[in-house]
Short mmCIF file of C-alpha atoms in Angstrom, two decimals:
data_model
loop_
_atom_site.label_atom_id
_atom_site.label_comp_id
_atom_site.label_asym_id
_atom_site.label_seq_id
_atom_site.Cartn_x
_atom_site.Cartn_y
_atom_site.Cartn_z
CA MET A 136 -7.93 -28.10 44.24
CA GLN A 137 -7.42 -25.09 46.90
CA LEU A 138 -10.27 -23.47 44.89
CA HIS A 139 -12.15 -26.14 45.43
CA GLN A 140 -12.49 -26.58 49.29
CA PRO A 141 -16.06 -26.02 50.91
CA ALA A 142 -15.38 -22.54 52.54
CA ILE A 143 -13.76 -21.38 49.20
CA GLN A 144 -16.46 -22.44 47.13
CA GLN A 145 -19.07 -20.87 50.05
CA ARG A 146 -18.18 -17.48 49.24
CA PHE A 147 -17.96 -18.84 45.62
CA GLU A 148 -21.57 -18.36 45.55
CA ALA A 149 -22.17 -15.95 48.01
CA LEU A 150 -20.07 -13.41 45.61
CA GLY A 151 -21.45 -15.00 42.14
CA ALA A 152 -18.73 -16.08 41.03
CA SER A 153 -17.28 -19.08 38.54
CA LEU A 154 -14.27 -20.41 38.56
CA LEU A 155 -13.19 -20.91 34.64
CA VAL A 156 -10.53 -23.09 33.52
CA VAL A 157 -8.95 -22.88 30.62
CA SER A 158 -6.75 -26.31 29.14
CA PHE A 159 -4.36 -26.27 26.09
CA SER A 160 -5.75 -30.17 25.75
CA GLU A 161 -8.04 -31.77 23.31
CA GLN A 162 -11.50 -31.81 24.14
CA GLN A 163 -11.48 -35.60 24.94
CA VAL A 164 -8.13 -34.79 26.77
CA LEU A 165 -9.74 -32.62 28.51
CA ALA A 166 -13.19 -34.44 29.97
CA ASP A 167 -11.22 -37.50 30.91
CA TRP A 168 -8.78 -35.15 33.05
CA VAL A 169 -12.16 -33.61 34.85
CA SER A 170 -13.34 -37.84 35.98
CA PHE A 171 -9.82 -37.80 37.22
CA PHE A 172 -9.65 -34.32 39.11
CA ARG A 173 -12.87 -35.55 40.45
CA ALA A 174 -11.97 -38.85 41.28
CA ALA A 175 -7.87 -38.47 42.30
CA PHE A 176 -8.28 -35.12 44.22
CA LEU A 177 -12.15 -34.26 45.31
CA GLU A 178 -13.07 -37.43 46.23
CA ARG A 179 -10.50 -38.03 48.46
CA SER A 180 -8.88 -34.97 49.64
CA TYR A 181 -12.50 -34.32 51.14
CA ARG A 182 -13.13 -38.15 52.49
CA GLU A 183 -9.62 -36.96 54.26
CA ARG A 184 -11.50 -34.49 55.54
CA SER A 185 -14.56 -36.70 56.38
CA ILE A 186 -16.71 -34.24 54.45
CA ASP A 187 -19.29 -35.11 52.17
CA LEU A 188 -18.13 -34.80 48.98
CA PRO A 189 -20.90 -32.35 47.45
CA LYS A 190 -22.09 -33.26 44.18
CA SER A 191 -22.59 -29.67 42.47
CA ILE A 192 -19.07 -29.30 43.66
CA LEU A 193 -18.02 -28.51 39.53
CA ASP A 194 -21.22 -26.95 38.69
CA ARG A 195 -19.96 -23.38 39.28
CA THR A 196 -16.15 -24.37 37.42
CA ILE A 197 -16.63 -24.00 33.18
CA PHE A 198 -14.16 -25.78 31.51
CA LEU A 199 -12.45 -25.05 28.11
CA SER A 200 -10.25 -26.95 25.57
CA ASN A 201 -8.32 -24.31 24.33
CA PRO A 202 -5.79 -26.49 21.81
CA ASP A 203 -4.80 -23.73 19.76
CA LEU A 204 -4.23 -21.35 22.63
CA SER A 205 -5.72 -18.17 21.65
CA ALA A 206 -6.44 -17.50 25.30
CA TYR A 207 -3.39 -18.58 26.02
CA HIS A 208 -1.74 -16.07 23.83
CA ALA A 209 -4.53 -13.27 24.45
CA TYR A 210 -3.52 -12.78 27.96
CA GLY A 211 0.00 -13.04 26.89
CA LEU A 212 1.34 -16.75 28.40
CA GLY A 213 3.99 -17.88 26.54
CA THR A 214 6.05 -20.76 27.63
CA MET A 215 8.48 -21.17 30.03
CA ARG A 216 12.30 -22.97 29.57
CA VAL A 217 13.12 -25.79 30.62
CA SER A 218 15.19 -24.72 33.52
CA ARG A 219 11.48 -23.29 34.60
CA ALA A 220 9.59 -26.51 34.21
CA PHE A 221 12.37 -28.71 36.06
CA ARG A 222 12.85 -26.83 39.17
CA LEU A 223 13.60 -28.38 41.83
CA LYS A 224 11.54 -27.50 44.14
CA ASN A 225 9.37 -28.81 41.36
CA LEU A 226 10.80 -32.31 41.31
CA TRP A 227 11.08 -32.40 44.49
CA GLN A 228 7.47 -32.18 45.11
CA TYR A 229 6.75 -34.86 43.18
CA ALA A 230 8.89 -36.88 45.10
CA ARG A 231 7.19 -36.21 47.74
CA TRP A 232 3.39 -37.07 46.28
CA SER A 233 5.15 -40.35 45.23
CA THR A 234 6.14 -40.99 48.80
CA GLN A 235 2.77 -39.97 49.86
CA ARG A 236 0.74 -42.23 47.18
CA LYS A 237 -0.27 -39.35 44.77
CA VAL A 238 -1.81 -39.90 42.18
CA ILE A 239 1.05 -38.19 39.56
CA THR A 240 -0.01 -38.45 35.81
CA LYS A 241 1.72 -38.00 32.97
CA TRP A 242 1.82 -34.80 30.57
CA TYR A 243 -0.34 -34.52 28.22
CA GLY A 244 0.78 -31.58 25.40
CA ASN A 245 3.09 -28.94 26.41
CA PRO A 246 4.74 -28.90 29.64
CA PHE A 247 6.85 -26.02 29.18
CA GLN A 248 3.21 -24.08 28.74
CA ARG A 249 3.46 -21.31 31.15
CA GLY A 250 -0.17 -20.74 33.18
CA GLY A 251 -2.07 -18.57 34.90
CA ASP A 252 -4.82 -17.12 37.30
CA PHE A 253 -6.96 -13.98 35.87
CA VAL A 254 -10.54 -12.63 38.15
CA ILE A 255 -12.35 -10.62 35.21
CA GLY A 256 -14.97 -9.00 36.64
CA ALA A 257 -18.74 -8.90 34.82
CA ASN A 258 -17.75 -4.83 33.73
CA GLY A 259 -14.38 -7.17 31.77
CA LEU A 260 -11.87 -4.94 33.85
CA ILE A 261 -8.94 -7.18 34.94
CA THR A 262 -8.46 -7.17 38.60
CA LEU A 263 -6.14 -9.99 39.21
CA ALA A 264 -3.38 -10.61 37.29
CA HIS A 265 -0.73 -13.48 37.86
CA SER A 266 1.78 -15.41 35.48
CA GLY A 267 2.91 -18.16 36.96
CA ALA A 268 6.50 -18.65 36.89
CA ASP A 269 6.03 -22.47 36.56
CA GLN A 270 3.54 -24.95 37.03
CA SER A 271 3.64 -24.77 40.64
CA ASP A 272 3.37 -20.82 40.96
CA ARG A 273 -0.22 -19.51 41.60
CA PRO A 274 -1.63 -16.99 43.99
CA ALA A 275 -3.58 -18.36 47.36
CA ALA A 276 -6.93 -18.34 47.11
CA GLU A 277 -7.76 -16.03 49.59
CA GLU A 278 -6.11 -13.83 47.00
CA ILE A 279 -8.41 -14.37 44.01
CA VAL A 280 -11.51 -14.00 46.48
CA LYS A 281 -9.68 -10.96 47.50
CA ALA A 282 -9.65 -9.86 43.85
CA LEU A 283 -13.76 -10.96 43.25
CA GLY A 284 -14.81 -9.03 46.18
CA HIS A 285 -13.17 -5.77 44.48
CA ASN A 286 -14.95 -6.25 41.60
CA ARG A 287 -18.10 -6.25 42.67
CA LEU A 288 -17.14 -2.88 44.68
CA GLN A 289 -17.28 -1.84 41.16
#
């Protein structure tokens, strides 16, 4: 969600950047998730901020279904141990979301698959490579934007 905030989206647009989301889900499951994400997270977040959700909010986002995990493996993203996937801080996060009445969905696919965030320039150079220690481990949006800006300088 942090990359779909208004200020970050404006910076993506100014840099001519797009966001690629790679999922290990089958194509139909991913399509259903995108609709869910828009309604349950984007629309709700913008509404809470009293901001209109732009119709073009996902125009700079490409969603790729990769159930054979070839893209994950190409970037060295393996699986987590059970103790990593179900760390106390992650379980606590789900408990907080529950008390805040946030939507919690069931898992599809492998809950132990490690995620990652990568910034790749038009020249093919990687200026940010982050392999998450667990599901919640993501770089800050500002770090991603900084890496995008670095790509423009090369």
